[in-house]
PDB file of C-alpha atoms and ligand atoms in Angstrom:
ATOM      1  CA  UNK A   1     -24.143 -17.452  11.005  1.00 51.00           C
ATOM      2  CA  UNK A   2     -23.931 -20.479   8.849  1.00 57.00           C
ATOM      3  CA  UNK A   3     -20.798 -22.692   8.491  1.00 73.00           C
ATOM      4  CA  UNK A   4     -17.377 -22.458  10.080  1.00 95.00           C
ATOM      5  CA  UNK A   5     -15.440 -19.198  10.557  1.00 98.00           C
ATOM      6  CA  UNK A   6     -12.853 -17.754   8.219  1.00 98.00           C
ATOM      7  CA  UNK A   7      -9.920 -16.155   9.995  1.00 98.00           C
ATOM      8  CA  UNK A   8      -7.597 -13.741   8.119  1.00 98.00           C
ATOM      9  CA  UNK A   9      -4.446 -14.153   9.954  1.00 98.00           C
ATOM     10  CA  UNK A  10      -1.443 -11.768   9.730  1.00 98.00           C
ATOM     11  CA  UNK A  11       1.989 -13.402   9.822  1.00 98.00           C
ATOM     12  CA  UNK A  12       5.450 -11.935  10.202  1.00 98.00           C
ATOM     13  CA  UNK A  13       7.080  -9.942   7.361  1.00 98.00           C
ATOM     14  CA  UNK A  14      10.527 -11.167   8.366  1.00 97.00           C
ATOM     15  CA  UNK A  15      11.163 -11.645  12.015  1.00 97.00           C
ATOM     16  CA  UNK A  16       9.335 -14.691  13.194  1.00 96.00           C
ATOM     17  CA  UNK A  17       8.898 -13.173  16.644  1.00 97.00           C
ATOM     18  CA  UNK A  18       6.340 -10.738  15.093  1.00 98.00           C
ATOM     19  CA  UNK A  19       3.475 -13.254  15.365  1.00 98.00           C
ATOM     20  CA  UNK A  20       0.816 -12.635  17.924  1.00 98.00           C
ATOM     21  CA  UNK A  21      -0.087 -15.076  20.612  1.00 98.00           C
ATOM     22  CA  UNK A  22      -3.631 -14.974  19.219  1.00 98.00           C
ATOM     23  CA  UNK A  23      -2.543 -15.862  15.681  1.00 98.00           C
ATOM     24  CA  UNK A  24      -0.597 -18.904  16.998  1.00 98.00           C
ATOM     25  CA  UNK A  25      -3.670 -19.961  19.045  1.00 98.00           C
ATOM     26  CA  UNK A  26      -6.069 -19.574  16.060  1.00 98.00           C
ATOM     27  CA  UNK A  27      -3.623 -21.340  13.668  1.00 98.00           C
ATOM     28  CA  UNK A  28      -3.459 -24.267  16.112  1.00 98.00           C
ATOM     29  CA  UNK A  29      -7.293 -24.368  16.532  1.00 97.00           C
ATOM     30  CA  UNK A  30      -8.502 -24.233  12.954  1.00 98.00           C
ATOM     31  CA  UNK A  31      -9.341 -27.281  10.884  1.00 97.00           C
ATOM     32  CA  UNK A  32      -7.366 -26.117   7.841  1.00 97.00           C
ATOM     33  CA  UNK A  33      -5.068 -23.397   6.737  1.00 97.00           C
ATOM     34  CA  UNK A  34      -5.352 -21.793   3.243  1.00 97.00           C
ATOM     35  CA  UNK A  35      -1.818 -20.518   2.239  1.00 96.00           C
ATOM     36  CA  UNK A  36      -0.554 -18.326  -0.644  1.00 93.00           C
ATOM     37  CA  UNK A  37       2.505 -20.689  -0.916  1.00 93.00           C
ATOM     38  CA  UNK A  38       2.195 -23.783   1.000  1.00 93.00           C
ATOM     39  CA  UNK A  39       5.976 -24.559   0.987  1.00 94.00           C
ATOM     40  CA  UNK A  40       6.782 -21.108   2.253  1.00 94.00           C
ATOM     41  CA  UNK A  41       4.150 -21.388   4.973  1.00 96.00           C
ATOM     42  CA  UNK A  42       5.276 -24.861   6.051  1.00 96.00           C
ATOM     43  CA  UNK A  43       8.562 -23.165   7.297  1.00 95.00           C
ATOM     44  CA  UNK A  44       6.638 -20.851   9.535  1.00 97.00           C
ATOM     45  CA  UNK A  45       4.148 -23.481  10.783  1.00 97.00           C
ATOM     46  CA  UNK A  46       6.803 -25.973  11.553  1.00 96.00           C
ATOM     47  CA  UNK A  47       8.763 -23.300  13.443  1.00 96.00           C
ATOM     48  CA  UNK A  48       5.530 -22.843  15.437  1.00 97.00           C
ATOM     49  CA  UNK A  49       5.056 -26.565  15.829  1.00 97.00           C
ATOM     50  CA  UNK A  50       1.811 -26.557  13.926  1.00 97.00           C
ATOM     51  CA  UNK A  51       0.555 -29.396  11.643  1.00 97.00           C
ATOM     52  CA  UNK A  52      -2.560 -28.748   9.651  1.00 96.00           C
ATOM     53  CA  UNK A  53      -4.180 -29.680   6.351  1.00 96.00           C
ATOM     54  CA  UNK A  54      -3.028 -27.002   3.840  1.00 96.00           C
ATOM     55  CA  UNK A  55      -4.977 -25.599   1.006  1.00 94.00           C
ATOM     56  CA  UNK A  56      -2.866 -23.887  -1.700  1.00 92.00           C
ATOM     57  CA  UNK A  57      -4.419 -20.438  -2.348  1.00 91.00           C
ATOM     58  CA  UNK A  58      -2.351 -18.216  -4.640  1.00 85.00           C
ATOM     59  CA  UNK A  59      -3.452 -15.423  -6.920  1.00 79.00           C
ATOM     60  CA  UNK A  60      -3.514 -17.503 -10.114  1.00 82.00           C
ATOM     61  CA  UNK A  61      -5.897 -20.068  -8.671  1.00 84.00           C
ATOM     62  CA  UNK A  62      -7.803 -17.741  -6.395  1.00 87.00           C
ATOM     63  CA  UNK A  63     -11.160 -18.243  -7.982  1.00 86.00           C
ATOM     64  CA  UNK A  64     -11.013 -22.089  -8.094  1.00 88.00           C
ATOM     65  CA  UNK A  65      -9.500 -22.392  -4.637  1.00 90.00           C
ATOM     66  CA  UNK A  66     -11.927 -20.073  -3.097  1.00 93.00           C
ATOM     67  CA  UNK A  67     -14.638 -22.712  -3.917  1.00 93.00           C
ATOM     68  CA  UNK A  68     -12.544 -25.435  -2.038  1.00 92.00           C
ATOM     69  CA  UNK A  69     -12.261 -23.153   0.949  1.00 95.00           C
ATOM     70  CA  UNK A  70     -15.913 -22.225   0.934  1.00 96.00           C
ATOM     71  CA  UNK A  71     -16.891 -25.838   0.746  1.00 95.00           C
ATOM     72  CA  UNK A  72     -14.990 -26.519   3.941  1.00 96.00           C
ATOM     73  CA  UNK A  73     -16.544 -23.493   5.559  1.00 97.00           C
ATOM     74  CA  UNK A  74     -20.067 -24.479   4.389  1.00 96.00           C
ATOM     75  CA  UNK A  75     -19.409 -27.928   5.935  1.00 96.00           C
ATOM     76  CA  UNK A  76     -18.823 -26.168   9.190  1.00 96.00           C
ATOM     77  CA  UNK A  77     -14.948 -26.313   9.311  1.00 97.00           C
ATOM     78  CA  UNK A  78     -13.025 -23.338  10.348  1.00 98.00           C
ATOM     79  CA  UNK A  79     -10.241 -22.040   8.050  1.00 98.00           C
ATOM     80  CA  UNK A  80      -7.375 -19.684   8.507  1.00 98.00           C
ATOM     81  CA  UNK A  81      -6.046 -17.719   5.551  1.00 98.00           C
ATOM     82  CA  UNK A  82      -2.390 -16.729   5.544  1.00 98.00           C
ATOM     83  CA  UNK A  83      -0.172 -15.155   2.979  1.00 97.00           C
ATOM     84  CA  UNK A  84       3.588 -15.291   2.445  1.00 96.00           C
ATOM     85  CA  UNK A  85       4.016 -12.361   4.632  1.00 97.00           C
ATOM     86  CA  UNK A  86       2.045  -9.737   6.508  1.00 98.00           C
ATOM     87  CA  UNK A  87      -1.729  -9.252   6.244  1.00 98.00           C
ATOM     88  CA  UNK A  88      -3.552 -11.330   3.601  1.00 97.00           C
ATOM     89  CA  UNK A  89      -5.470  -9.272   1.060  1.00 95.00           C
ATOM     90  CA  UNK A  90      -3.018  -6.413   1.284  1.00 97.00           C
ATOM     91  CA  UNK A  91      -1.240  -6.529  -2.079  1.00 96.00           C
ATOM     92  CA  UNK A  92      -1.756 -10.414  -1.483  1.00 95.00           C
ATOM     93  CA  UNK A  93      -4.500 -12.955  -2.506  1.00 93.00           C
ATOM     94  CA  UNK A  94      -7.473 -12.978  -0.278  1.00 95.00           C
ATOM     95  CA  UNK A  95     -10.070 -10.420  -1.590  1.00 93.00           C
ATOM     96  CA  UNK A  96     -11.928 -13.043  -3.805  1.00 93.00           C
ATOM     97  CA  UNK A  97     -12.408 -15.486  -0.945  1.00 96.00           C
ATOM     98  CA  UNK A  98     -13.256 -12.780   1.593  1.00 97.00           C
ATOM     99  CA  UNK A  99     -15.949 -11.252  -0.641  1.00 96.00           C
ATOM    100  CA  UNK A 100     -17.642 -14.592  -1.402  1.00 96.00           C
ATOM    101  CA  UNK A 101     -17.548 -15.602   2.288  1.00 97.00           C
ATOM    102  CA  UNK A 102     -19.249 -12.323   3.265  1.00 97.00           C
ATOM    103  CA  UNK A 103     -21.943 -12.779   0.565  1.00 97.00           C
ATOM    104  CA  UNK A 104     -22.694 -16.203   1.946  1.00 96.00           C
ATOM    105  CA  UNK A 105     -22.964 -14.849   5.494  1.00 96.00           C
ATOM    106  CA  UNK A 106     -19.931 -16.629   6.711  1.00 97.00           C
ATOM    107  CA  UNK A 107     -18.181 -14.914   9.686  1.00 98.00           C
ATOM    108  CA  UNK A 108     -14.878 -13.403   8.590  1.00 98.00           C
ATOM    109  CA  UNK A 109     -12.595 -12.486  11.489  1.00 98.00           C
ATOM    110  CA  UNK A 110      -9.381 -10.528  11.321  1.00 98.00           C
ATOM    111  CA  UNK A 111      -6.407 -11.597  13.441  1.00 98.00           C
ATOM    112  CA  UNK A 112      -4.412  -8.371  13.283  1.00 98.00           C
ATOM    113  CA  UNK A 113      -0.618  -8.280  12.920  1.00 98.00           C
ATOM    114  CA  UNK A 114       2.233  -7.026  10.734  1.00 98.00           C
ATOM    115  CA  UNK A 115       1.921  -5.199   7.423  1.00 98.00           C
ATOM    116  CA  UNK A 116       4.951  -3.724   5.802  1.00 98.00           C
ATOM    117  CA  UNK A 117       3.100  -0.467   4.780  1.00 98.00           C
ATOM    118  CA  UNK A 118       2.048   0.264   8.269  1.00 98.00           C
ATOM    119  CA  UNK A 119       5.364  -0.666   9.799  1.00 98.00           C
ATOM    120  CA  UNK A 120       7.206   1.719   7.336  1.00 98.00           C
ATOM    121  CA  UNK A 121       4.679   4.531   7.831  1.00 98.00           C
ATOM    122  CA  UNK A 122       4.993   4.297  11.596  1.00 98.00           C
ATOM    123  CA  UNK A 123       8.671   5.367  11.462  1.00 98.00           C
ATOM    124  CA  UNK A 124       8.451   7.589   8.487  1.00 97.00           C
ATOM    125  CA  UNK A 125       8.263  10.903  10.310  1.00 96.00           C
ATOM    126  CA  UNK A 126       5.751  11.906   7.490  1.00 96.00           C
ATOM    127  CA  UNK A 127       2.184  12.914   8.171  1.00 96.00           C
ATOM    128  CA  UNK A 128       0.190   9.914   9.152  1.00 96.00           C
ATOM    129  CA  UNK A 129      -3.177  11.441  10.100  1.00 96.00           C
ATOM    130  CA  UNK A 130      -4.262  10.539   6.595  1.00 97.00           C
ATOM    131  CA  UNK A 131      -2.395   8.430   3.984  1.00 98.00           C
ATOM    132  CA  UNK A 132      -3.092   6.636   0.767  1.00 98.00           C
ATOM    133  CA  UNK A 133      -1.966   3.084   0.241  1.00 98.00           C
ATOM    134  CA  UNK A 134      -1.066   2.460  -3.459  1.00 98.00           C
ATOM    135  CA  UNK A 135       0.791  -0.814  -3.178  1.00 98.00           C
ATOM    136  CA  UNK A 136       2.599  -1.897  -6.437  1.00 98.00           C
ATOM    137  CA  UNK A 137       2.765   0.657  -9.327  1.00 98.00           C
ATOM    138  CA  UNK A 138       2.772  -0.645 -12.904  1.00 97.00           C
ATOM    139  CA  UNK A 139       6.002  -2.377 -13.824  1.00 95.00           C
ATOM    140  CA  UNK A 140       6.364  -0.630 -17.176  1.00 95.00           C
ATOM    141  CA  UNK A 141       7.975   2.806 -16.973  1.00 93.00           C
ATOM    142  CA  UNK A 142       5.545   4.650 -19.101  1.00 95.00           C
ATOM    143  CA  UNK A 143       2.431   3.385 -17.243  1.00 97.00           C
ATOM    144  CA  UNK A 144       4.255   3.909 -13.923  1.00 97.00           C
ATOM    145  CA  UNK A 145       4.864   7.548 -14.623  1.00 96.00           C
ATOM    146  CA  UNK A 146       1.315   7.948 -15.832  1.00 97.00           C
ATOM    147  CA  UNK A 147       0.007   6.605 -12.544  1.00 97.00           C
ATOM    148  CA  UNK A 148       2.332   8.929 -10.572  1.00 96.00           C
ATOM    149  CA  UNK A 149       1.160  11.962 -12.563  1.00 95.00           C
ATOM    150  CA  UNK A 150      -2.434  11.058 -11.491  1.00 95.00           C
ATOM    151  CA  UNK A 151      -1.140  11.022  -7.895  1.00 96.00           C
ATOM    152  CA  UNK A 152       0.819  14.236  -8.069  1.00 93.00           C
ATOM    153  CA  UNK A 153      -1.824  16.452  -6.545  1.00 92.00           C
ATOM    154  CA  UNK A 154      -2.605  13.968  -3.738  1.00 96.00           C
ATOM    155  CA  UNK A 155      -2.137  15.732  -0.399  1.00 94.00           C
ATOM    156  CA  UNK A 156      -2.011  12.690   1.791  1.00 97.00           C
ATOM    157  CA  UNK A 157       1.230  10.691   2.373  1.00 97.00           C
ATOM    158  CA  UNK A 158       1.530   7.976  -0.347  1.00 98.00           C
ATOM    159  CA  UNK A 159       2.676   4.490   0.449  1.00 98.00           C
ATOM    160  CA  UNK A 160       4.077   2.200  -2.326  1.00 98.00           C
ATOM    161  CA  UNK A 161       5.539  -1.417  -2.439  1.00 98.00           C
ATOM    162  CA  UNK A 162       8.355  -1.923  -4.916  1.00 98.00           C
ATOM    163  CA  UNK A 163      10.480  -4.908  -6.095  1.00 98.00           C
ATOM    164  CA  UNK A 164      14.260  -4.554  -5.669  1.00 98.00           C
ATOM    165  CA  UNK A 165      15.062  -4.538  -9.385  1.00 98.00           C
ATOM    166  CA  UNK A 166      12.774  -1.567  -9.881  1.00 98.00           C
ATOM    167  CA  UNK A 167      13.452   0.398  -6.735  1.00 98.00           C
ATOM    168  CA  UNK A 168      16.056   2.838  -8.195  1.00 98.00           C
ATOM    169  CA  UNK A 169      14.176   3.427 -11.488  1.00 97.00           C
ATOM    170  CA  UNK A 170      10.900   4.018  -9.454  1.00 98.00           C
ATOM    171  CA  UNK A 171      12.703   6.415  -7.118  1.00 98.00           C
ATOM    172  CA  UNK A 172      13.910   8.347 -10.130  1.00 97.00           C
ATOM    173  CA  UNK A 173      10.448   8.504 -11.609  1.00 96.00           C
ATOM    174  CA  UNK A 174       9.220   9.755  -8.092  1.00 97.00           C
ATOM    175  CA  UNK A 175      11.761  12.552  -8.080  1.00 94.00           C
ATOM    176  CA  UNK A 176      10.859  13.487 -11.638  1.00 93.00           C
ATOM    177  CA  UNK A 177       7.135  13.576 -11.165  1.00 93.00           C
ATOM    178  CA  UNK A 178       6.755  14.694  -7.597  1.00 93.00           C
ATOM    179  CA  UNK A 179       9.878  16.991  -7.222  1.00 91.00           C
ATOM    180  CA  UNK A 180      12.229  16.663  -4.285  1.00 91.00           C
ATOM    181  CA  UNK A 181       9.609  15.789  -1.676  1.00 93.00           C
ATOM    182  CA  UNK A 182      10.444  14.328   1.798  1.00 95.00           C
ATOM    183  CA  UNK A 183      10.307  10.614   1.715  1.00 97.00           C
ATOM    184  CA  UNK A 184      11.147   7.408   3.309  1.00 98.00           C
ATOM    185  CA  UNK A 185      12.498   4.102   1.753  1.00 98.00           C
ATOM    186  CA  UNK A 186      12.734   1.116   4.041  1.00 98.00           C
ATOM    187  CA  UNK A 187      14.395  -2.166   3.073  1.00 98.00           C
ATOM    188  CA  UNK A 188      14.004  -5.603   4.714  1.00 98.00           C
ATOM    189  CA  UNK A 189      11.925  -4.477   7.697  1.00 98.00           C
ATOM    190  CA  UNK A 190      12.452  -6.610  10.788  1.00 98.00           C
ATOM    191  CA  UNK A 191      15.191  -8.617   9.012  1.00 98.00           C
ATOM    192  CA  UNK A 192      18.994  -8.857   9.402  1.00 98.00           C
ATOM    193  CA  UNK A 193      19.600  -6.249   6.629  1.00 98.00           C
ATOM    194  CA  UNK A 194      16.993  -3.732   7.688  1.00 98.00           C
ATOM    195  CA  UNK A 195      17.838  -0.368   6.287  1.00 98.00           C
ATOM    196  CA  UNK A 196      16.119   3.071   6.454  1.00 98.00           C
ATOM    197  CA  UNK A 197      16.596   5.988   4.111  1.00 98.00           C
ATOM    198  CA  UNK A 198      14.910   9.268   5.074  1.00 96.00           C
ATOM    199  CA  UNK A 199      15.021  12.702   3.613  1.00 95.00           C
ATOM    200  CA  UNK A 200      14.296  14.508   0.237  1.00 94.00           C
ATOM    201  CA  UNK A 201      13.992  12.084  -2.647  1.00 96.00           C
ATOM    202  CA  UNK A 202      17.176  13.352  -4.258  1.00 95.00           C
ATOM    203  CA  UNK A 203      19.211  12.271  -1.231  1.00 96.00           C
ATOM    204  CA  UNK A 204      17.503   8.953  -0.834  1.00 97.00           C
ATOM    205  CA  UNK A 205      18.194   8.283  -4.553  1.00 97.00           C
ATOM    206  CA  UNK A 206      21.874   9.073  -4.129  1.00 97.00           C
ATOM    207  CA  UNK A 207      22.079   6.816  -1.011  1.00 98.00           C
ATOM    208  CA  UNK A 208      20.124   4.030  -2.663  1.00 98.00           C
ATOM    209  CA  UNK A 209      22.383   3.904  -5.723  1.00 97.00           C
ATOM    210  CA  UNK A 210      25.513   3.534  -3.545  1.00 96.00           C
ATOM    211  CA  UNK A 211      23.829   0.752  -1.340  1.00 97.00           C
ATOM    212  CA  UNK A 212      23.277  -2.925  -1.859  1.00 97.00           C
ATOM    213  CA  UNK A 213      19.997  -3.336  -3.716  1.00 97.00           C
ATOM    214  CA  UNK A 214      18.303  -6.638  -2.519  1.00 97.00           C
ATOM    215  CA  UNK A 215      15.416  -7.634  -0.550  1.00 98.00           C
ATOM    216  CA  UNK A 216      11.983  -6.036  -0.146  1.00 98.00           C
ATOM    217  CA  UNK A 217      11.252  -2.315  -0.111  1.00 98.00           C
ATOM    218  CA  UNK A 218       8.542   0.099   0.957  1.00 98.00           C
ATOM    219  CA  UNK A 219       8.439   3.707  -0.127  1.00 98.00           C
ATOM    220  CA  UNK A 220       6.531   6.441   1.504  1.00 98.00           C
ATOM    221  CA  UNK A 221       6.341   9.913  -0.022  1.00 98.00           C
ATOM    222  CA  UNK A 222       4.868  13.114   1.465  1.00 96.00           C
ATOM    223  CA  UNK A 223       1.711  14.312  -0.223  1.00 96.00           C
ATOM    224  CA  UNK A 224       1.593  17.529  -2.148  1.00 92.00           C
ATOM    225  CA  UNK A 225       1.907  20.501   0.299  1.00 83.00           C
ATOM    226  CA  UNK A 226      -0.926  23.016  -0.378  1.00 66.00           C
ATOM    227  CA  UNK A 227       1.633  25.827  -0.251  1.00 59.00           C
ATOM    228  CA  UNK A 228       3.797  24.224  -2.785  1.00 55.00           C
ATOM    229  CA  UNK A 229       1.199  24.128  -5.419  1.00 62.00           C
ATOM    230  CA  UNK A 230       2.498  26.052  -8.460  1.00 69.00           C
ATOM    231  CA  UNK A 231       0.525  29.090  -9.581  1.00 77.00           C
ATOM    232  CA  UNK A 232       0.306  27.453 -12.957  1.00 78.00           C
ATOM    233  CA  UNK A 233      -1.665  24.637 -11.463  1.00 78.00           C
ATOM    234  CA  UNK A 234      -3.970  27.043  -9.681  1.00 80.00           C
ATOM    235  CA  UNK A 235      -4.458  29.027 -12.876  1.00 86.00           C
ATOM    236  CA  UNK A 236      -5.522  25.853 -14.705  1.00 85.00           C
ATOM    237  CA  UNK A 237      -7.973  25.193 -12.087  1.00 84.00           C
ATOM    238  CA  UNK A 238      -9.396  28.677 -12.236  1.00 89.00           C
ATOM    239  CA  UNK A 239      -9.736  28.355 -16.017  1.00 90.00           C
ATOM    240  CA  UNK A 240     -11.511  24.996 -15.541  1.00 88.00           C
ATOM    241  CA  UNK A 241     -13.906  26.487 -13.098  1.00 90.00           C
ATOM    242  CA  UNK A 242     -14.673  29.486 -15.381  1.00 93.00           C
ATOM    243  CA  UNK A 243     -15.388  27.050 -18.144  1.00 91.00           C
ATOM    244  CA  UNK A 244     -17.929  25.493 -15.925  1.00 87.00           C
ATOM    245  CA  UNK A 245     -19.637  28.840 -15.634  1.00 93.00           C
ATOM    246  CA  UNK A 246     -18.071  30.333 -12.435  1.00 91.00           C
ATOM    247  CA  UNK A 247     -17.260  34.100 -12.471  1.00 94.00           C
ATOM    248  CA  UNK A 248     -13.520  34.942 -12.333  1.00 95.00           C
ATOM    249  CA  UNK A 249     -13.892  36.377  -8.832  1.00 94.00           C
ATOM    250  CA  UNK A 250     -15.655  33.257  -7.443  1.00 92.00           C
ATOM    251  CA  UNK A 251     -13.277  30.891  -9.217  1.00 91.00           C
ATOM    252  CA  UNK A 252     -10.182  32.757  -7.872  1.00 92.00           C
ATOM    253  CA  UNK A 253     -11.696  32.779  -4.354  1.00 89.00           C
ATOM    254  CA  UNK A 254     -12.315  28.966  -4.320  1.00 86.00           C
ATOM    255  CA  UNK A 255      -8.897  27.977  -5.705  1.00 82.00           C
ATOM    256  CA  UNK A 256      -7.015  30.479  -3.497  1.00 80.00           C
ATOM    257  CA  UNK A 257      -8.699  29.209  -0.404  1.00 76.00           C
ATOM    258  CA  UNK A 258      -8.233  25.613  -1.313  1.00 69.00           C
ATOM    259  CA  UNK A 259      -4.518  26.001  -1.793  1.00 67.00           C
ATOM    260  CA  UNK A 260      -3.895  28.696   0.783  1.00 68.00           C
ATOM    261  CA  UNK A 261      -2.687  31.190  -1.948  1.00 75.00           C
ATOM    262  CA  UNK A 262      -3.097  34.962  -2.245  1.00 81.00           C
ATOM    263  CA  UNK A 263      -6.493  35.957  -3.853  1.00 86.00           C
ATOM    264  CA  UNK A 264      -5.184  39.199  -5.187  1.00 88.00           C
ATOM    265  CA  UNK A 265      -1.973  37.667  -6.716  1.00 85.00           C
ATOM    266  CA  UNK A 266      -4.038  34.884  -8.388  1.00 88.00           C
ATOM    267  CA  UNK A 267      -6.748  37.363  -9.610  1.00 92.00           C
ATOM    268  CA  UNK A 268      -4.071  39.545 -11.209  1.00 91.00           C
ATOM    269  CA  UNK A 269      -2.292  36.592 -12.802  1.00 88.00           C
ATOM    270  CA  UNK A 270      -5.485  35.123 -14.123  1.00 90.00           C
ATOM    271  CA  UNK A 271      -5.969  38.524 -16.080  1.00 91.00           C
ATOM    272  CA  UNK A 272      -2.569  38.184 -17.721  1.00 84.00           C
TER     273      UNK A 272
HETATM  274  N1  SAM B 301       0.678  -8.544   2.612  1.00 51.24           N
HETATM  275  C1  SAM B 301       1.932  -7.944   2.768  1.00 51.24           C
HETATM  276  C2  SAM B 301       1.732  -6.885   3.852  1.00 51.24           C
HETATM  277  O1  SAM B 301       0.797  -6.864   4.535  1.00 51.24           O
HETATM  278  O2  SAM B 301       2.639  -6.030   3.979  1.00 51.24           O
HETATM  279  C3  SAM B 301       2.449  -7.366   1.456  1.00 51.24           C
HETATM  280  C4  SAM B 301       2.641  -8.449   0.397  1.00 51.24           C
HETATM  281  S1  SAM B 301       3.336  -7.840  -1.061  1.00 51.24           S
HETATM  282  C5  SAM B 301       3.075  -9.186  -2.090  1.00 51.24           C
HETATM  283  C6  SAM B 301       5.039  -7.886  -0.806  1.00 51.24           C
HETATM  284  C7  SAM B 301       5.614  -6.627  -0.827  1.00 51.24           C
HETATM  285  O3  SAM B 301       5.551  -5.916   0.456  1.00 51.24           O
HETATM  286  C8  SAM B 301       7.183  -6.532  -1.077  1.00 51.24           C
HETATM  287  O4  SAM B 301       7.468  -6.414  -2.388  1.00 51.24           O
HETATM  288  C9  SAM B 301       7.567  -5.255  -0.359  1.00 51.24           C
HETATM  289  O5  SAM B 301       7.284  -4.065  -1.078  1.00 51.24           O
HETATM  290  C10 SAM B 301       6.615  -5.252   0.917  1.00 51.24           C
HETATM  291  N2  SAM B 301       7.281  -6.024   1.973  1.00 51.24           N
HETATM  292  C11 SAM B 301       6.844  -7.188   2.530  1.00 51.24           C
HETATM  293  N3  SAM B 301       7.694  -7.477   3.552  1.00 51.24           N
HETATM  294  C12 SAM B 301       8.622  -6.462   3.641  1.00 51.24           C
HETATM  295  C13 SAM B 301       9.668  -6.270   4.426  1.00 51.24           C
HETATM  296  N4  SAM B 301      10.171  -7.096   5.442  1.00 51.24           N
HETATM  297  N5  SAM B 301      10.422  -5.114   4.355  1.00 51.24           N
HETATM  298  C14 SAM B 301      10.157  -4.269   3.348  1.00 51.24           C
HETATM  299  N6  SAM B 301       9.053  -4.398   2.477  1.00 51.24           N
HETATM  300  C15 SAM B 301       8.324  -5.484   2.648  1.00 51.24           C
END
């Protein structure tokens, strides 16, 4: 492997105790630290008693700064990448540098730790065998609803990040598009004002609107339950399969099996 190593180091999402021994050791050992916001990271590093050359690495200058970091790595220096909170590259800058480093054969090593999505999911009580991480939805209402509509048939638990000034509006859209599904909203995980809202989206929305809206939020929503698929959606799929050349019987069989619906009921409805 040529050059130095690039460490992708997860840092706390609030509580400073949520940093691993290994993360501290690596941050102390590297030659330089690339940070999303150097002023923000200085607080963490000084709390840990770490003084290192810092390279500013934020989304706007990701391409240009990747080159600076790569030059250090090529010269044999080791660099740790950290973001403002949690795991770099997860709704945070990092992917450009990581991709380039991999292309150059530089060793990229994860130093695992907190991520808000996983923390929220772990206490959601929603199915976690499979889940889909969406991160931030578009900020404009029309585009946001459109994206939600694309996700409406997703069967896996969905995980979103949202800014405080949009959390109520976003939850209203979720209720309108997904119906009253089970969900979780978590605010300020691991911080003083940590708050957890669980239950059907309608109840969460009521509680949210009467709560203090501030800080950071993660939202997890149950995926579409197969049984809850409406007969209309199933009929649309049957029509689509028939257009592709499937016979009615075969199309009904496939859709009924996929959604756990009654074949006879669907067949009769498809004739209406
Ligand atoms: N890289 C981070 C991670 O691994 O979780 C995510 C960074 S992203 C720019 C910031 C978003 O993550 C926030 O807007 C919020 O949705 C979520 N987030 C980060 N810290 C959080 C916390 N302590 N509580 C709730 N949500 C948090």
